[in-house]
Coordinates of C-alpha atoms in Angstrom, one line a residue:
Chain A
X1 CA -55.0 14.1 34.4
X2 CA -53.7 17.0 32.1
X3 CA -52.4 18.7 35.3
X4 CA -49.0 20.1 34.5
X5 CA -46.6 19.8 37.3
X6 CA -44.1 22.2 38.9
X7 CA -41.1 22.5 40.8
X8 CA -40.3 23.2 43.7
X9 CA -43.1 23.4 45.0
X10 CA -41.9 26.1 47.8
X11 CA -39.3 28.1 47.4
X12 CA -37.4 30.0 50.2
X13 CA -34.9 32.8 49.5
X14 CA -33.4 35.9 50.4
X15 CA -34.4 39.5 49.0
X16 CA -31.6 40.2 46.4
X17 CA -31.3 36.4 45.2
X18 CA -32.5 35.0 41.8
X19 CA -35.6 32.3 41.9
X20 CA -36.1 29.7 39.6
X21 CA -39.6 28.0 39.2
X22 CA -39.9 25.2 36.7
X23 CA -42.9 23.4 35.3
X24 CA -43.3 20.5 33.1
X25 CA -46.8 20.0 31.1
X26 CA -48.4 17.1 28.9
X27 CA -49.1 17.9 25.2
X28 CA -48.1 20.0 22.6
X29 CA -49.1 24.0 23.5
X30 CA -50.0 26.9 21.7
X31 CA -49.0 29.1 24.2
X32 CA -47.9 28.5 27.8
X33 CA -48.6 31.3 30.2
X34 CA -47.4 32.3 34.1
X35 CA -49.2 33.6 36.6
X36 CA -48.6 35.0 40.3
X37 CA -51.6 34.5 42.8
X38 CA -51.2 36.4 46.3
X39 CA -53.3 35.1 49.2
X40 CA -55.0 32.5 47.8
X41 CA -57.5 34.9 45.4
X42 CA -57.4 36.3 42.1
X43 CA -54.6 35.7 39.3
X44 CA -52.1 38.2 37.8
X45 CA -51.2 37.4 34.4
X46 CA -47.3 37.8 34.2
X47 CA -45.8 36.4 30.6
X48 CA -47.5 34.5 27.6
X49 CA -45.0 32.6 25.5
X50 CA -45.9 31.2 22.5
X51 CA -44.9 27.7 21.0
X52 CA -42.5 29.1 18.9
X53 CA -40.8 31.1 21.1
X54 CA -38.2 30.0 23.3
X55 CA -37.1 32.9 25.5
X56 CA -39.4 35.9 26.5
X57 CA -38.4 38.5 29.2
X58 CA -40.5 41.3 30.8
X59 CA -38.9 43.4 33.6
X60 CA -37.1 41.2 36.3
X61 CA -38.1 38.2 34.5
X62 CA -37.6 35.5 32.2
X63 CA -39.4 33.0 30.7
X64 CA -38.1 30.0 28.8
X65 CA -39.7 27.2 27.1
X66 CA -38.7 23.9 25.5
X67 CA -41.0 22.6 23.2
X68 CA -39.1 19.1 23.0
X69 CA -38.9 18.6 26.3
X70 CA -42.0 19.8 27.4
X71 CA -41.2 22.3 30.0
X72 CA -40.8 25.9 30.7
X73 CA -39.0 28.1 33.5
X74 CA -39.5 31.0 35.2
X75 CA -36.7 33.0 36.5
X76 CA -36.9 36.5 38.5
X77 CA -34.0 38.2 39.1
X78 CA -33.2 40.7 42.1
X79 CA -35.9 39.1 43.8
X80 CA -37.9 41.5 46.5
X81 CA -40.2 40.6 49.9
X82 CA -43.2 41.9 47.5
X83 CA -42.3 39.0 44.8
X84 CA -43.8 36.4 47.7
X85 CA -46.7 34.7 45.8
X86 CA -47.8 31.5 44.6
X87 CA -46.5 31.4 41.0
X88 CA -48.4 28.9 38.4
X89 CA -47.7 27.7 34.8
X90 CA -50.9 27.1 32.5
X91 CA -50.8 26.0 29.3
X92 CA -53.1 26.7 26.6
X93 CA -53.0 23.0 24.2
X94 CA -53.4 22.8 20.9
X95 CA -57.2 22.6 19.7
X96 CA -57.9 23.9 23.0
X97 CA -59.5 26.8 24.5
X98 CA -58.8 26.5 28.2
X99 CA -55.7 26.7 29.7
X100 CA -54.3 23.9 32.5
X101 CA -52.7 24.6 34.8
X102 CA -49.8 23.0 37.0
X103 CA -49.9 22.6 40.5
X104 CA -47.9 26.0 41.7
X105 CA -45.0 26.8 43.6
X106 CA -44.9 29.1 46.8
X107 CA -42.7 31.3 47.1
X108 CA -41.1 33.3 49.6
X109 CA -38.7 36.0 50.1
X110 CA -37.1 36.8 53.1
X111 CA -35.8 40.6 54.0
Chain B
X1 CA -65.1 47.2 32.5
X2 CA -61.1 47.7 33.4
X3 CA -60.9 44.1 34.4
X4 CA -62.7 40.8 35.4
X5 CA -65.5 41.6 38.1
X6 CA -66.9 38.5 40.2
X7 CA -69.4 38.7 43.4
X8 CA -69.6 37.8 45.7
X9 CA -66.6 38.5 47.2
X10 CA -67.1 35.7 50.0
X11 CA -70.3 33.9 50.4
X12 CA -71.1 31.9 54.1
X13 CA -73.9 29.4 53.2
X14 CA -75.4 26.3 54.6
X15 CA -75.1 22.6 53.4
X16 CA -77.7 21.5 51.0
X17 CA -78.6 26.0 50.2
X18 CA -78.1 26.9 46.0
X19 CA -75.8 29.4 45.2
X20 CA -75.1 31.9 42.2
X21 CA -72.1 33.6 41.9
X22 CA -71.8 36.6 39.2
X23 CA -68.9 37.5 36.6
X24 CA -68.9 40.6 34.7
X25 CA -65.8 39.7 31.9
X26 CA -63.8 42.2 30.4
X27 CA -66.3 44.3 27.8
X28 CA -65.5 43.2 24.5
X29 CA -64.2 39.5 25.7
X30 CA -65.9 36.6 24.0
X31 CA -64.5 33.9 25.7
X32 CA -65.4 33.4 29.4
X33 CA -63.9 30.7 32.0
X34 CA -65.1 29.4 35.2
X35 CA -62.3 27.6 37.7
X36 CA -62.2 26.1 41.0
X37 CA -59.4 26.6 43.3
X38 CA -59.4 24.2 46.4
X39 CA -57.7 25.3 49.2
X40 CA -53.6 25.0 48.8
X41 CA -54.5 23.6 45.4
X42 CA -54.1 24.3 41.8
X43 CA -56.7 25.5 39.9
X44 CA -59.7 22.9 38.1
X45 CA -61.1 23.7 34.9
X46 CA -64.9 23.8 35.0
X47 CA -66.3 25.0 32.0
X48 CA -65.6 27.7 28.7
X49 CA -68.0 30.0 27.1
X50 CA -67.4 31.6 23.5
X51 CA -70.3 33.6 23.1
X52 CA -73.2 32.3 24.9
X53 CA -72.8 28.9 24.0
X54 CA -70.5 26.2 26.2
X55 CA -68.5 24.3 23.8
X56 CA -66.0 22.8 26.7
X57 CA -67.9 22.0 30.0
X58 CA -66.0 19.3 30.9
X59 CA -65.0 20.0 34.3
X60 CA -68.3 20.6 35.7
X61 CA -67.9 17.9 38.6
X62 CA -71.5 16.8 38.7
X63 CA -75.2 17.9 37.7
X64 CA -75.6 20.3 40.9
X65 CA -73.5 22.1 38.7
X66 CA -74.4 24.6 35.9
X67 CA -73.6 27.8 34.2
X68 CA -75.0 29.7 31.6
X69 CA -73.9 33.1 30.0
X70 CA -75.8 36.2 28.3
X71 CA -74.5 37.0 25.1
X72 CA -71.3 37.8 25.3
X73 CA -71.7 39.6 28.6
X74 CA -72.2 38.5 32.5
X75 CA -72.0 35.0 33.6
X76 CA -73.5 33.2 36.5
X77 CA -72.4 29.7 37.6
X78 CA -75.1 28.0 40.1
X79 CA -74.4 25.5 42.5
X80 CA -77.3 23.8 43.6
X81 CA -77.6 21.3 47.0
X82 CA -73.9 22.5 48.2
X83 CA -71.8 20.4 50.1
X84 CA -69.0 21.0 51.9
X85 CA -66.5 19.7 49.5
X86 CA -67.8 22.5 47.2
X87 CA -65.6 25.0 49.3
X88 CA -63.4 26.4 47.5
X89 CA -62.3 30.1 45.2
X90 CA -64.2 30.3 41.7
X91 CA -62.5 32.4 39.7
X92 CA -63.3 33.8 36.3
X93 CA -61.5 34.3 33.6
X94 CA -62.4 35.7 30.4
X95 CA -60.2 36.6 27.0
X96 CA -60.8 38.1 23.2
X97 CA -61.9 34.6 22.2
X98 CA -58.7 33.6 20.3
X99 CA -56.3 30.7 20.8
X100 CA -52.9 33.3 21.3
X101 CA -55.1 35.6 23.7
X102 CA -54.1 36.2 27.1
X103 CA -56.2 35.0 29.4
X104 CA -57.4 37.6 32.9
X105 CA -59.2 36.1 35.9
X106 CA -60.9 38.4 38.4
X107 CA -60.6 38.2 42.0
X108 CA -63.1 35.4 42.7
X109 CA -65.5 34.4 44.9
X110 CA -64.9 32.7 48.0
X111 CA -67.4 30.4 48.9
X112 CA -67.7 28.4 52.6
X113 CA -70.2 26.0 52.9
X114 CA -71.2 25.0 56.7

């Protein structure tokens, strides 16, 4: 399978605390891209880093990505009750139109 | 349209009924996704439209399955003979057609089959 894979796959912290999602994927990307899905339905789009880029931020988070390692991480900072989600990596491989995505982690944030 | 549009929002239907279920991409998109999200699972790739032709339908998971697209508008992905392992969300997705784009889903379509 192509699946990427994430970690952890739940994720339980307090509201204030930083969370940290990592997510590991299989061959080389143009672009890698995180998304946050509430309630099992539709997906917000959240950062797009490209394969050349290895640090991206936008608001409360942060996106890294290692090229040579093959893995990217997702950090949001000051986290808040309303940032409980699902949170999934999908990256878009090179040649490729579709994007694959890794298996998610659930977050949640505790008042 | 200001987003991805997909209905039905939540379809009941019986074993062994076909189904269609609708997506309306983003006007101006050229590229158009179909995934399936099991319950408490990640999401499957099922098939990519550029245009109206399907260059990637690789994840269709077997001949009860089929989509097909008009121009570069509405979509409608037909499952025909459902079974219950067919329950799942099918979300759409659809992008401006390059390989940097960013890719928007809608809110899918939950379907049950009983």
């Amino acid at each position: 399978s192509q699946q990427g894979e994430e970690d952890p796959q739940a994720l339980s912290i307090q509201e204030g605390e930083n969370a940290t999602m990592n997510c590991s994927y299989k061959t080389s990307i143009n672009n890698l891209q995180w998304y946050r899905q509430n309630s099992g339905r539709g997906l917000v789009h959240l950062i797009l880093i490209r394969s050349n880029e290895r640090e991206k931020h936008s608001g409360r988070l942060r996106v890294t990505l290692d090229t040579s390692k093959k893995s990217s991480s997702l950090l949001i900072t000051a986290s808040r009750a309303a940032d409980t989600a699902s949170y999934f990596c999908a990256s878009r491989n090179t040649g490729f139109q579709k994007l694959v995505f890794g298996t998610g982690t659930r977050l949640l944030v505790s008042p | 349209g200001a987003g991805v549009s997909q209905s039905p929002s939540n379809k009941v239907t019986e074993k062994g009924k076909d189904v269609e279920l609708r997506c309306d991409p983003i006007s101006g998109h050229t590229a158009l996704y179909w995934y399936r999200q099991r319950l408490g699972q990640g999401l499957e790739f099922l098939i990519y439209f550029q245009g109206n032709s399907a260059p990637d339908k690789s994840g269709l998971p077997s001949d009860r399955f089929s989509a097909e697209r008009t121009g570069e508008s509405v979509s409608t992905l037909t499952i025909q003979r459902t079974q219950q392992e067919d329950s799942a969300v099918y979300l759409c997705a659809s992008s401006s057609g390059t390989s940097w784009d960013t890719i928007y889903f809608g809110e899918g379509s939950w379907l049950t089959v009983v």
